[in-house]
mmCIF file of C-alpha atoms and ligand atoms in Angstrom:
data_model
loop_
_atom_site.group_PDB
_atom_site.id
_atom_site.type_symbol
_atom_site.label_atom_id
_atom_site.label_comp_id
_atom_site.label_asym_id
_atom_site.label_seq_id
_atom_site.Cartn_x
_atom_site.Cartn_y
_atom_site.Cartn_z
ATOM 1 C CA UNK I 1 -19.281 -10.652 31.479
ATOM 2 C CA UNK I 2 -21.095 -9.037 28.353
ATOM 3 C CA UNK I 3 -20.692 -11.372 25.771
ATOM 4 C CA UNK I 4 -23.205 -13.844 26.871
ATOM 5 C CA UNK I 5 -25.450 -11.996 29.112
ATOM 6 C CA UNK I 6 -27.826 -11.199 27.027
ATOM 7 C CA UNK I 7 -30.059 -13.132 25.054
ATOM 8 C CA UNK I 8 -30.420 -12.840 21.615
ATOM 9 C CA UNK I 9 -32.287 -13.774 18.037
ATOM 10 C CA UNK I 10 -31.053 -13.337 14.808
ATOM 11 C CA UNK I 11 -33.009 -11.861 11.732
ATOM 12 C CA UNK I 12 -34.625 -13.867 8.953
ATOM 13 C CA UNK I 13 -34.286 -13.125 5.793
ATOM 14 C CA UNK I 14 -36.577 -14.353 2.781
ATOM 15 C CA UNK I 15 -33.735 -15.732 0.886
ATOM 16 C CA UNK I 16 -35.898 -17.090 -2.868
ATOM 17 C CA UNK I 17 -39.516 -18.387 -3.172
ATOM 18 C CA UNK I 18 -40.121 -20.062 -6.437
ATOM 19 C CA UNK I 19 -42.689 -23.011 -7.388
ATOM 20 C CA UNK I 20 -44.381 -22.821 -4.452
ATOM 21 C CA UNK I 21 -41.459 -22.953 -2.553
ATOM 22 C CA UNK I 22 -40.583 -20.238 0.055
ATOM 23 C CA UNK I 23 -37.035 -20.058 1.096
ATOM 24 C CA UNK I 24 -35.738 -17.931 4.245
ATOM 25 C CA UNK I 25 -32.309 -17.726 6.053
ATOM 26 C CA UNK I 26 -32.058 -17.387 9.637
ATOM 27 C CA UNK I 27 -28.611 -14.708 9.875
ATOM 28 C CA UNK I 28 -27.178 -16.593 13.170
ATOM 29 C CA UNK I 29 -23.758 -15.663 11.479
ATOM 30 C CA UNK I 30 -24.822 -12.079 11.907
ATOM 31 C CA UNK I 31 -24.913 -12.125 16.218
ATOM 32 C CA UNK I 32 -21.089 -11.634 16.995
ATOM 33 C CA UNK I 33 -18.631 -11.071 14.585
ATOM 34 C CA UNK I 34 -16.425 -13.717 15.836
ATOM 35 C CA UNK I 35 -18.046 -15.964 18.437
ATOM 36 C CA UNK I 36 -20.707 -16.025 15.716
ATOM 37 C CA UNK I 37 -23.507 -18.954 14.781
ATOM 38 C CA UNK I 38 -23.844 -21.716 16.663
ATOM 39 C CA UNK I 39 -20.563 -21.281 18.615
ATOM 40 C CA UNK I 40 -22.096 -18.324 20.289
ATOM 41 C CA UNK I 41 -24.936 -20.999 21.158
ATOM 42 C CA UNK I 42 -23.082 -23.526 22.301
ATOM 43 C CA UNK I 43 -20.841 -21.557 24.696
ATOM 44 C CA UNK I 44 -23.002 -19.442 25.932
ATOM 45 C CA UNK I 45 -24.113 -21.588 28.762
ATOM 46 C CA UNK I 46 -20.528 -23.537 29.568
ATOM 47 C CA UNK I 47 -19.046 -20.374 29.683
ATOM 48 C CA UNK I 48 -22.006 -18.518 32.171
ATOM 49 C CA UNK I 49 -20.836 -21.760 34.010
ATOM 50 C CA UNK I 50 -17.348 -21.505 33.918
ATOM 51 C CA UNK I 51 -16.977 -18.044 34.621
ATOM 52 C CA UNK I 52 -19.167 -18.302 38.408
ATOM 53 C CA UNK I 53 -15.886 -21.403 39.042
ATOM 54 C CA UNK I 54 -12.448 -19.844 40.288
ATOM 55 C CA UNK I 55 -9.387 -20.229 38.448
ATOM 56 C CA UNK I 56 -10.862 -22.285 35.417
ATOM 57 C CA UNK I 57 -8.907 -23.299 32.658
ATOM 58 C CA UNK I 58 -10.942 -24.546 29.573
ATOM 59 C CA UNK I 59 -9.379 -27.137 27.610
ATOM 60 C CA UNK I 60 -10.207 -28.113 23.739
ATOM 61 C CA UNK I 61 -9.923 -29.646 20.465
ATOM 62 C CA UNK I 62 -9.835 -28.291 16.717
ATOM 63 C CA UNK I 63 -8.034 -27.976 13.521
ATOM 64 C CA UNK I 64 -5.923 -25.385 12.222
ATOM 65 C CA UNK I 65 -8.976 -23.321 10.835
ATOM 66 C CA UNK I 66 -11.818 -24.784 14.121
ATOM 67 C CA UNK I 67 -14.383 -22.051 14.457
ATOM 68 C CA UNK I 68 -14.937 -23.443 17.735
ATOM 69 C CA UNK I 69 -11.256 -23.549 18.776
ATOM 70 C CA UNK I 70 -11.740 -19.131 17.730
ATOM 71 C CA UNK I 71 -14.741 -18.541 19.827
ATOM 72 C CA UNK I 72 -13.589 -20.433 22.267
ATOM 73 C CA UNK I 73 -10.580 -18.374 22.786
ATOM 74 C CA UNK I 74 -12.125 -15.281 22.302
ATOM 75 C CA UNK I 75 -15.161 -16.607 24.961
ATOM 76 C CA UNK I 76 -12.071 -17.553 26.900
ATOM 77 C CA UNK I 77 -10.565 -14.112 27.206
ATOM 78 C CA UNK I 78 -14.237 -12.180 27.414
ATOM 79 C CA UNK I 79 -14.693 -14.378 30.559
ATOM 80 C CA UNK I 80 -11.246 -13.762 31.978
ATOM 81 C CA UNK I 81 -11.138 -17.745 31.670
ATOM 82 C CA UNK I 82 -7.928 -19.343 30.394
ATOM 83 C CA UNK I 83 -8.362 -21.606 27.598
ATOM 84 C CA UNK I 84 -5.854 -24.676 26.414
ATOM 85 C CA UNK I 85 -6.365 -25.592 22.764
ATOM 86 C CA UNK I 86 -5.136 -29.156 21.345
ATOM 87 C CA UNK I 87 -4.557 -28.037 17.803
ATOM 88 C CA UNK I 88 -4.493 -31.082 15.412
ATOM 89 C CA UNK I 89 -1.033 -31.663 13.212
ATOM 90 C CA UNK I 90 2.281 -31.123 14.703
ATOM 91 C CA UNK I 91 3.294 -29.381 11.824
ATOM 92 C CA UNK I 92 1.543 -26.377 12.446
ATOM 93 C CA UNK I 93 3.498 -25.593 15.276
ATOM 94 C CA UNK I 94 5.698 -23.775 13.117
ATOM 95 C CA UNK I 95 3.056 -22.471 10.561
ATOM 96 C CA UNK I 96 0.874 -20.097 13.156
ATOM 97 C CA UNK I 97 1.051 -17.859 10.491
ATOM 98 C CA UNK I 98 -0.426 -19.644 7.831
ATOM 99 C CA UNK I 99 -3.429 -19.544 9.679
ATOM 100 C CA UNK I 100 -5.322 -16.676 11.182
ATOM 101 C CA UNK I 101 -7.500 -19.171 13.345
ATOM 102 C CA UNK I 102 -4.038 -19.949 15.149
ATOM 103 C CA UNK I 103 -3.042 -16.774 15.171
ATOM 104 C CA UNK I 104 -6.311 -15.058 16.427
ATOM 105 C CA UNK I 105 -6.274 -17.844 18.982
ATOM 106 C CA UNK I 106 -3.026 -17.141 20.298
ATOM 107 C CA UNK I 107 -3.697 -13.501 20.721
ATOM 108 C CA UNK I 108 -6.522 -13.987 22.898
ATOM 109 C CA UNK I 109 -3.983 -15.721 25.276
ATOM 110 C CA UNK I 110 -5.357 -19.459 24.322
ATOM 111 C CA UNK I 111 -2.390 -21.549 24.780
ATOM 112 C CA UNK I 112 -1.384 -23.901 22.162
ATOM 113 C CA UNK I 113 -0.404 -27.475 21.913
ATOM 114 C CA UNK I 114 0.462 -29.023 18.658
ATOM 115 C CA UNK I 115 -0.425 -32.953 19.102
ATOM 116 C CA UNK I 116 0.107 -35.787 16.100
ATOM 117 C CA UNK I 117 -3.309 -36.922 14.513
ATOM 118 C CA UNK I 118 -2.604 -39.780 16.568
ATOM 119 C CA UNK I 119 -2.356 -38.536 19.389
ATOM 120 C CA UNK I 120 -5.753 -35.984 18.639
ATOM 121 C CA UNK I 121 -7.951 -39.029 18.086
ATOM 122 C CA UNK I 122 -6.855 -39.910 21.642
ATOM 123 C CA UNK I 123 -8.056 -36.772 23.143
ATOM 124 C CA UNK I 124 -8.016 -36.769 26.381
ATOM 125 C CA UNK I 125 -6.788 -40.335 26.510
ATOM 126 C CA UNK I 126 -3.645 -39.042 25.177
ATOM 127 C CA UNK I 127 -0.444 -38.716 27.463
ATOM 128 C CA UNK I 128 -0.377 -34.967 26.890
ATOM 129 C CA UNK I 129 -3.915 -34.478 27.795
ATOM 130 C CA UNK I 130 -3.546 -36.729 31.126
ATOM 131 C CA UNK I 131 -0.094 -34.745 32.004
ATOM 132 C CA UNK I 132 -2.157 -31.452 31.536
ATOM 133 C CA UNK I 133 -4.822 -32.911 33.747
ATOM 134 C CA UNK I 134 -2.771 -33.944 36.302
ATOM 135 C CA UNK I 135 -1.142 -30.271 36.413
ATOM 136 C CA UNK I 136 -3.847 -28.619 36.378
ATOM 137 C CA UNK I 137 -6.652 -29.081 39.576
ATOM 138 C CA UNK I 138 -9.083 -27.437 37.775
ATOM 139 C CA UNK I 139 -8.998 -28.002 34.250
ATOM 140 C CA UNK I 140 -12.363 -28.457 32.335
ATOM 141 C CA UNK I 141 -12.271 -30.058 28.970
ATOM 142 C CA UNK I 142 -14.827 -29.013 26.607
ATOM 143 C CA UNK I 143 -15.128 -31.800 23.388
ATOM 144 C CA UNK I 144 -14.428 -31.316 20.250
ATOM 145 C CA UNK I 145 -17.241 -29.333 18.233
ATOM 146 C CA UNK I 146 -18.026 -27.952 21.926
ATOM 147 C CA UNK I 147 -21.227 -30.482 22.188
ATOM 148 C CA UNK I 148 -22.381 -31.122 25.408
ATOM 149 C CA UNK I 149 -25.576 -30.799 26.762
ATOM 150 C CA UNK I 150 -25.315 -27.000 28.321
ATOM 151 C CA UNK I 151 -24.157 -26.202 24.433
ATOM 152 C CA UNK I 152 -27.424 -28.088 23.404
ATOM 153 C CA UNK I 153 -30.024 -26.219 25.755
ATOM 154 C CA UNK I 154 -27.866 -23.006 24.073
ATOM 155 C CA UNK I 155 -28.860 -23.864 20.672
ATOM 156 C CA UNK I 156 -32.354 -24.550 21.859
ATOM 157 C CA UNK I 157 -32.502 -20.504 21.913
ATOM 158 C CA UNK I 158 -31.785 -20.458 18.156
ATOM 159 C CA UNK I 159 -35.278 -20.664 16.785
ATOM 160 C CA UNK I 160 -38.010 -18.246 17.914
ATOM 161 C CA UNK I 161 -42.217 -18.712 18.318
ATOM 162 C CA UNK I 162 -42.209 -16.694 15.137
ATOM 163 C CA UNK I 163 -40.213 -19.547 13.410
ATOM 164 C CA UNK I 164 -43.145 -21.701 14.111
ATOM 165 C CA UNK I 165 -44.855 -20.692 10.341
ATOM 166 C CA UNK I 166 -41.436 -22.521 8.757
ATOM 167 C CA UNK I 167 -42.525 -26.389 8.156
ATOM 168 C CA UNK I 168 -39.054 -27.510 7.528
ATOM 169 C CA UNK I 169 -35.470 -26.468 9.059
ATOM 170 C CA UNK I 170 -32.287 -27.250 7.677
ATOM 171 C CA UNK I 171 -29.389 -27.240 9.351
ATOM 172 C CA UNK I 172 -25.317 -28.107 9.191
ATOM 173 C CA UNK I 173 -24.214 -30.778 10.866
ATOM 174 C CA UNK I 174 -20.770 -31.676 12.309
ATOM 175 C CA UNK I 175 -21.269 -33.137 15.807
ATOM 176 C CA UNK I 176 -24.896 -32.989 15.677
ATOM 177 C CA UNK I 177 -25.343 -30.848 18.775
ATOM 178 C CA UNK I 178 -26.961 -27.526 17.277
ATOM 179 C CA UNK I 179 -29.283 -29.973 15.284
ATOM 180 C CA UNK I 180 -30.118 -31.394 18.468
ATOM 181 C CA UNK I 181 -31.118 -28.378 20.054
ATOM 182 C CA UNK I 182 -33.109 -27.687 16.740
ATOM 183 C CA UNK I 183 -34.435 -30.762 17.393
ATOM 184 C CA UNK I 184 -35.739 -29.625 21.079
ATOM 185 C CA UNK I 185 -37.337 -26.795 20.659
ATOM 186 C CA UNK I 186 -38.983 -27.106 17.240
ATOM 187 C CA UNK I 187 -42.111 -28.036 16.847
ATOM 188 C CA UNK I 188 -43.051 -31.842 16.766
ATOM 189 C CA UNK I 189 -45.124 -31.151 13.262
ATOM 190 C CA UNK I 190 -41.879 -28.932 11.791
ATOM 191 C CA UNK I 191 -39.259 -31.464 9.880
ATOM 192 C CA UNK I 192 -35.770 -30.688 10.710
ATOM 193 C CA UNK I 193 -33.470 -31.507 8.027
ATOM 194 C CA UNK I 194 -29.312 -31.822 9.047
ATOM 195 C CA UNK I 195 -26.769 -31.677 6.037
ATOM 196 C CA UNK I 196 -23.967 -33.444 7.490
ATOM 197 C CA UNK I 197 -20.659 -31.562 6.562
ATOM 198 C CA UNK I 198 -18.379 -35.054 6.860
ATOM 199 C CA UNK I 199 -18.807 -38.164 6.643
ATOM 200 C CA UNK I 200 -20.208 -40.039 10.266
ATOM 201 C CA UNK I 201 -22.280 -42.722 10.182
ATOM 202 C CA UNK I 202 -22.706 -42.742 13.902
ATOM 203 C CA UNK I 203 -24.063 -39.051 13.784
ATOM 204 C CA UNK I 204 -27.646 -40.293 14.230
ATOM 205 C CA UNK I 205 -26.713 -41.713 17.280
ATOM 206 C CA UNK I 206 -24.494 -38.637 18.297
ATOM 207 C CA UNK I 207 -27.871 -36.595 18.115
ATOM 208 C CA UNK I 208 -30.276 -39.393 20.321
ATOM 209 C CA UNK I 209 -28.451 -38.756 22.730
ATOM 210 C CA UNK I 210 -30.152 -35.499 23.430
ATOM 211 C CA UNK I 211 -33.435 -36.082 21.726
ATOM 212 C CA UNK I 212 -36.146 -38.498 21.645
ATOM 213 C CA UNK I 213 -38.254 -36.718 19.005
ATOM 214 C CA UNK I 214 -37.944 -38.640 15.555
ATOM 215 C CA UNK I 215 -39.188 -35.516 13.367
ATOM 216 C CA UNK I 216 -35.648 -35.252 11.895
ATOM 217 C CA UNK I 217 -33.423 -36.700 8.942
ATOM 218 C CA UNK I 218 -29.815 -36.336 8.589
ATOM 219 C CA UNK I 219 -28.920 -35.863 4.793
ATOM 220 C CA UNK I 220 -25.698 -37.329 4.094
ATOM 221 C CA UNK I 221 -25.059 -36.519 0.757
ATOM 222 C CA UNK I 222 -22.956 -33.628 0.372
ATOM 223 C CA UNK I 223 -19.832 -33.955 2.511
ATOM 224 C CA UNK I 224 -17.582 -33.539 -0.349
ATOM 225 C CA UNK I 225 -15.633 -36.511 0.554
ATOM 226 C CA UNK I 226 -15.561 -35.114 4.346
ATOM 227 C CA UNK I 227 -14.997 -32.291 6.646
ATOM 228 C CA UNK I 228 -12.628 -29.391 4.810
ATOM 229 C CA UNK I 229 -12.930 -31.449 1.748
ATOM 230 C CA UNK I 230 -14.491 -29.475 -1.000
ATOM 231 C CA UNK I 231 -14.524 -29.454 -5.139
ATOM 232 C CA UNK I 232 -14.531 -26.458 -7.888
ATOM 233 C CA UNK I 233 -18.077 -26.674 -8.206
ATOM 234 C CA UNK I 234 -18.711 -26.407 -4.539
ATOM 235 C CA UNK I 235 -16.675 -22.671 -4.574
ATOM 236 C CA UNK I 236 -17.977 -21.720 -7.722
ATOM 237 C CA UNK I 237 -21.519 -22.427 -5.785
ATOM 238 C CA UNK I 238 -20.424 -20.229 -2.974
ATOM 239 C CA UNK I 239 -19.435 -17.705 -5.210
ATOM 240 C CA UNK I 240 -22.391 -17.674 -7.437
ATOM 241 C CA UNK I 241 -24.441 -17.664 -4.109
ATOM 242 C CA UNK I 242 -22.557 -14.724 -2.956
ATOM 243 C CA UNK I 243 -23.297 -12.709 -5.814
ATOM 244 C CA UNK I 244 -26.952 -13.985 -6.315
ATOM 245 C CA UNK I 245 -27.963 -13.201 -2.478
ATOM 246 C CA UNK I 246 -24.951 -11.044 -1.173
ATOM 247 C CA UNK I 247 -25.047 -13.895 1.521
ATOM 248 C CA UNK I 248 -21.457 -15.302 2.687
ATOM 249 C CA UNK I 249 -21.103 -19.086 3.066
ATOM 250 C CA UNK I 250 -18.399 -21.031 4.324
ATOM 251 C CA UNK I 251 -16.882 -23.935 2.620
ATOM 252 C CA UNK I 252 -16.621 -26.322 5.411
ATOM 253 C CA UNK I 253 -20.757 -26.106 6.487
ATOM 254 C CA UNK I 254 -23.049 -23.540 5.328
ATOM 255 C CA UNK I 255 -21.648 -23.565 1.733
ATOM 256 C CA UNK I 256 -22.725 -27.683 1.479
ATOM 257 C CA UNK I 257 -25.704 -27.089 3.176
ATOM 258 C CA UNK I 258 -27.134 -24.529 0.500
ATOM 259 C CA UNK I 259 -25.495 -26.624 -2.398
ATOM 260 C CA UNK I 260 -27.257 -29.433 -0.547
ATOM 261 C CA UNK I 261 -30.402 -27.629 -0.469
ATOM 262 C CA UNK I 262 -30.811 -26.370 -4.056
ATOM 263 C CA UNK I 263 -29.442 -29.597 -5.449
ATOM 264 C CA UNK I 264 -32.026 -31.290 -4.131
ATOM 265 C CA UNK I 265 -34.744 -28.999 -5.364
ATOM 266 C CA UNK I 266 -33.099 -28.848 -8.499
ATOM 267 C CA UNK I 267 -33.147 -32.710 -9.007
ATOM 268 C CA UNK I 268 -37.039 -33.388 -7.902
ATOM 269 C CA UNK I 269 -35.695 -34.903 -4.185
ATOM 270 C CA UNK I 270 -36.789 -32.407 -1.904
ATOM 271 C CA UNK I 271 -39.416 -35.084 -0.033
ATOM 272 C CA UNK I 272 -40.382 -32.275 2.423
ATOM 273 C CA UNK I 273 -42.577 -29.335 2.921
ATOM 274 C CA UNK I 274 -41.725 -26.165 1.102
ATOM 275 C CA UNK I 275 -42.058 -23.621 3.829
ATOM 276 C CA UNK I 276 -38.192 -23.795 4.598
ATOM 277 C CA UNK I 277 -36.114 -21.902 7.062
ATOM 278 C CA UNK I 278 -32.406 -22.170 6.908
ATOM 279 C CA UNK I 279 -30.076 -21.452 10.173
ATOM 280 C CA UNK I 280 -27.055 -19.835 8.624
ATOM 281 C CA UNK I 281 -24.632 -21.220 11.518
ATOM 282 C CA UNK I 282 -22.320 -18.771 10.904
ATOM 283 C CA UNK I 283 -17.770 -20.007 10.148
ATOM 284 C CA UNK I 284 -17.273 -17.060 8.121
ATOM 285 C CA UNK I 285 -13.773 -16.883 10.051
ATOM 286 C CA UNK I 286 -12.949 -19.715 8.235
ATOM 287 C CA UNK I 287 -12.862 -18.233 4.720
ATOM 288 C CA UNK I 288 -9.466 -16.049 5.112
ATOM 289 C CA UNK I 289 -7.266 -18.817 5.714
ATOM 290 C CA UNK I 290 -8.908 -21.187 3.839
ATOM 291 C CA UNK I 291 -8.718 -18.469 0.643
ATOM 292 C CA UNK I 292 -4.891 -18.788 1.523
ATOM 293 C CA UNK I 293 -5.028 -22.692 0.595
ATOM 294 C CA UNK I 294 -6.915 -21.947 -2.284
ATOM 295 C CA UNK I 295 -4.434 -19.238 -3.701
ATOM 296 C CA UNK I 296 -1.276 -21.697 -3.301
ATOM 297 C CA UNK I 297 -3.542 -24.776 -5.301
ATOM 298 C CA UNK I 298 -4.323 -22.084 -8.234
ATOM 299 C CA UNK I 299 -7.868 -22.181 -7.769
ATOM 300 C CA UNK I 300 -10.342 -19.432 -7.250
ATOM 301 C CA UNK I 301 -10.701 -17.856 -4.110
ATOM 302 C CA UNK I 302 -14.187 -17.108 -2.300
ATOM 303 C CA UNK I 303 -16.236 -14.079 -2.282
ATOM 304 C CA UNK I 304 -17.307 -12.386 0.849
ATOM 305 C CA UNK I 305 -16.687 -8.639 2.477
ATOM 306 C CA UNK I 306 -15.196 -8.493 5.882
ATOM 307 C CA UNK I 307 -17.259 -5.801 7.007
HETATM 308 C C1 PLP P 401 -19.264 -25.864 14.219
HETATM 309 C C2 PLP P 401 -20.195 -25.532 13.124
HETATM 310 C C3 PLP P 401 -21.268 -26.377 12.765
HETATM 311 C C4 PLP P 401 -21.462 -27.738 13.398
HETATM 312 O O1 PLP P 401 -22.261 -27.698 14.536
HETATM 313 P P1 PLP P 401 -22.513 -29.019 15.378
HETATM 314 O O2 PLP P 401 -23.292 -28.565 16.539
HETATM 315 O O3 PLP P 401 -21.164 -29.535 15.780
HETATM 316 O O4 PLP P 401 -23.219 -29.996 14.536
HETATM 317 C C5 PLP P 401 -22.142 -25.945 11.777
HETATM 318 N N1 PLP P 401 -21.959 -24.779 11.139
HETATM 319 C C6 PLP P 401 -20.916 -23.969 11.429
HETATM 320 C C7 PLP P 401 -20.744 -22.725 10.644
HETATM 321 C C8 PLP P 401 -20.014 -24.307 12.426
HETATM 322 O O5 PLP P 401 -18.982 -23.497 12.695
#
C-alpha cells in the first residue's frame, strides 16, 4: 500500500506579517488531493493497521459532504479494505447525486447506509449498526471525525522541528483529535490555539483525553451557529481570502478558522504571541457540493481552482 507508506510534511507558507505580527500557513491541504489534511493524518496509522488484518471491513460515520467519510473510502479502496459508511439523513438515499461526497464515496466501493438523525446519534448503539455487527465477524468501526488514538499519534507527524520558531499554532477543531496531536508534539512553551468549527462544550474534555499538557485554548467563537452553518460574511471572507492569498478555504473549518484569526487581530483580542503558524487542515472536497447549496439559496458561490 502506497498511500500511507511514506511519511510526509507539508510546506509553509508566509501567509501576511504586519505590526509585528508574522503570519504563516502550514499547506497540509496540499499532501493528497483527496485524502488531504488531517484525514490523511488520522488514517494513516488505522489504516497501516487495518490493512496487516484479513478480510477487514471499516465501518463509519459522516454527513452528506464528511471529508472523513471521502478519505475514508478512498483509504478504503487504496488498502483493498472494504469500508461501510453510516451517512446521516435518510433522505439522501435518493439524492447521491446532489452530492459528490456520496457519489465519490460510492465509487470507491464504500457501501452506503442512509440512517434517520435519530438513529445516527445512536451510532453504533443503533439496531442497524448492531445487525451489521453481528453479520459481520470482523467489522471495525472507526468514530465519527475518525478520532482515536492511532489517528492522534498520526497528527502528531503534522508539525516539524523547523516549526519550533512558530510561538503560537492555530488549528480547526471538530472532534478535537488533530488538536490533540498538535497538542503532543508541540512544544510545551508554543501556545496552541483550536477554533472550534461547532458548537461543543465538552470538546475540552474530548481533547484531555489524549493530553495532559495545558499549553492550549479552544476558541469558541466562530462556529457560525455550528458545524455547516455559515453567514454571507463568512463566504464573502473566503472569497476575499482567496483572492488576497490565492489560498482555498473551506466553509465548514479552515474558512472560520482564518475569519477567526483575523477577527481577532482586527478587534485588539489576539492575547497570544505573534509568531503564528496556521495548519491549513485541508476539506477542500467540500466546496463543490456545498457551492451546489449555495447556487439553489441565490447566494454567491466560493472561489477556488480544482487544479
Ligand atoms: C475533519 C476536519 C477537521 C477536524 O479535525 P478534528 O481532528 O476532528 O478536530 C478540521 N479541518 C478539516 C479541514 C477537516 O476536514
Amino acid at each position: 500500500m502506497t498511500l500511507f507508506a511514506s511519511s510526509k510534511s507539508s510546506i509553509n507558507l508566509p501567509l501576511d506579517s504586519f505590526e509585528g505580527y508574522q503570519i504563516s500557513i502550514k499547506r497540509e491541504d496540499l499532501l493528497h488531493p483527496i485524502v488531504s489534511g488531517n484525514k490523511f493524518r488520522k488514517l494513516k496509522y488505522n489504516f497501516l493497521k487495518f490493512s496487516k488484518q484479513k478480510q477487514i471491513v471499516v465501518l463509519t460515520f459522516g454527513g452528506a459532504f464528511s471529508n472523513h467519510l471521502a478519505a475514508t473510502a478512498f483509504a478504503g479502496k487504496e488498502s483493498k479494505v472494504q469500508t461501510i459508511g453510516i451517512v446521516r439523513g435518510e433522505e439522501w438515499k435518493t439524492k447521491i447525486a446532489q452530492s459528490s461526497t456520496l457519489d465519490f464515496c460510492q465509487a470507491q466501493g464504500m457501501q452506503l447506509y442512509f440512517v434517520s438523525r435519530e438513529a445516527y446519534r445512536q451510532k453504533e448503539a443503533s439496531p442497524l449498526v448492531q445487525t451489521l455487527i453481528k453479520k459481520e465477524h470482523n467489522l471495525k468501526i472507526l468514530p465519527e471525525g475518525g478520532t482515536n488514538a492511532l489517528a492522534v499519534k498520526g497528527c502528531m507527524e503534522i508539525l516539524t522541528p523547523e516549526d519550533q520558531v512558530f510561538d503560537t499554532i492555530c488549528c480547526c477543531v471538530g472532534t478535537g483529535g488533530t488538536l490533540a496531536g498538535l497538542i503532543e508534539s508541540a512544544a510545551t512553551t508554543q501556545k496552541l490555539v483550536g477554533f472550534s468549527a461547532l458548537n461543543n462544550p465538552n470538546l475540552a474534555l474530548e481533547v484531555k483525553k489524549y493530553t495532559s499538557k495545558t499549553n492550549w485554548h479552544i476558541q469558541d467563537h466562530y462556529t457560525f451557529g455550528g458545524y455547516a452553518k455559515y453567514t454571507l460574511e463568512l463566504i464573502q471572507f473566503i472569497n476575499a481570502f482567496y483572492q488576497q492569498y490565492q489560498i482555498p478555504l473551506d466553509p465548514i473549518y479552515t474558512g472560520k478558522m482564518l475569519f477567526g484569526i483575523f477577527d481577532l487581530i482586527k478587534t485588539n483580542q489576539w492575547v497570544w504571541k505573534k509568531k503564528i503558524l496556521v495548519i491549513h487542515s485541508g476539506g477542500l472536497q467540500g466546496i463543490h457540493p456545498m457551492n451546489l447549496q449555495l447556487q439553489k439559496k441565490g447566494l454567491p458561490q466560493l472561489l477556488y481552482s480544482s487544479d
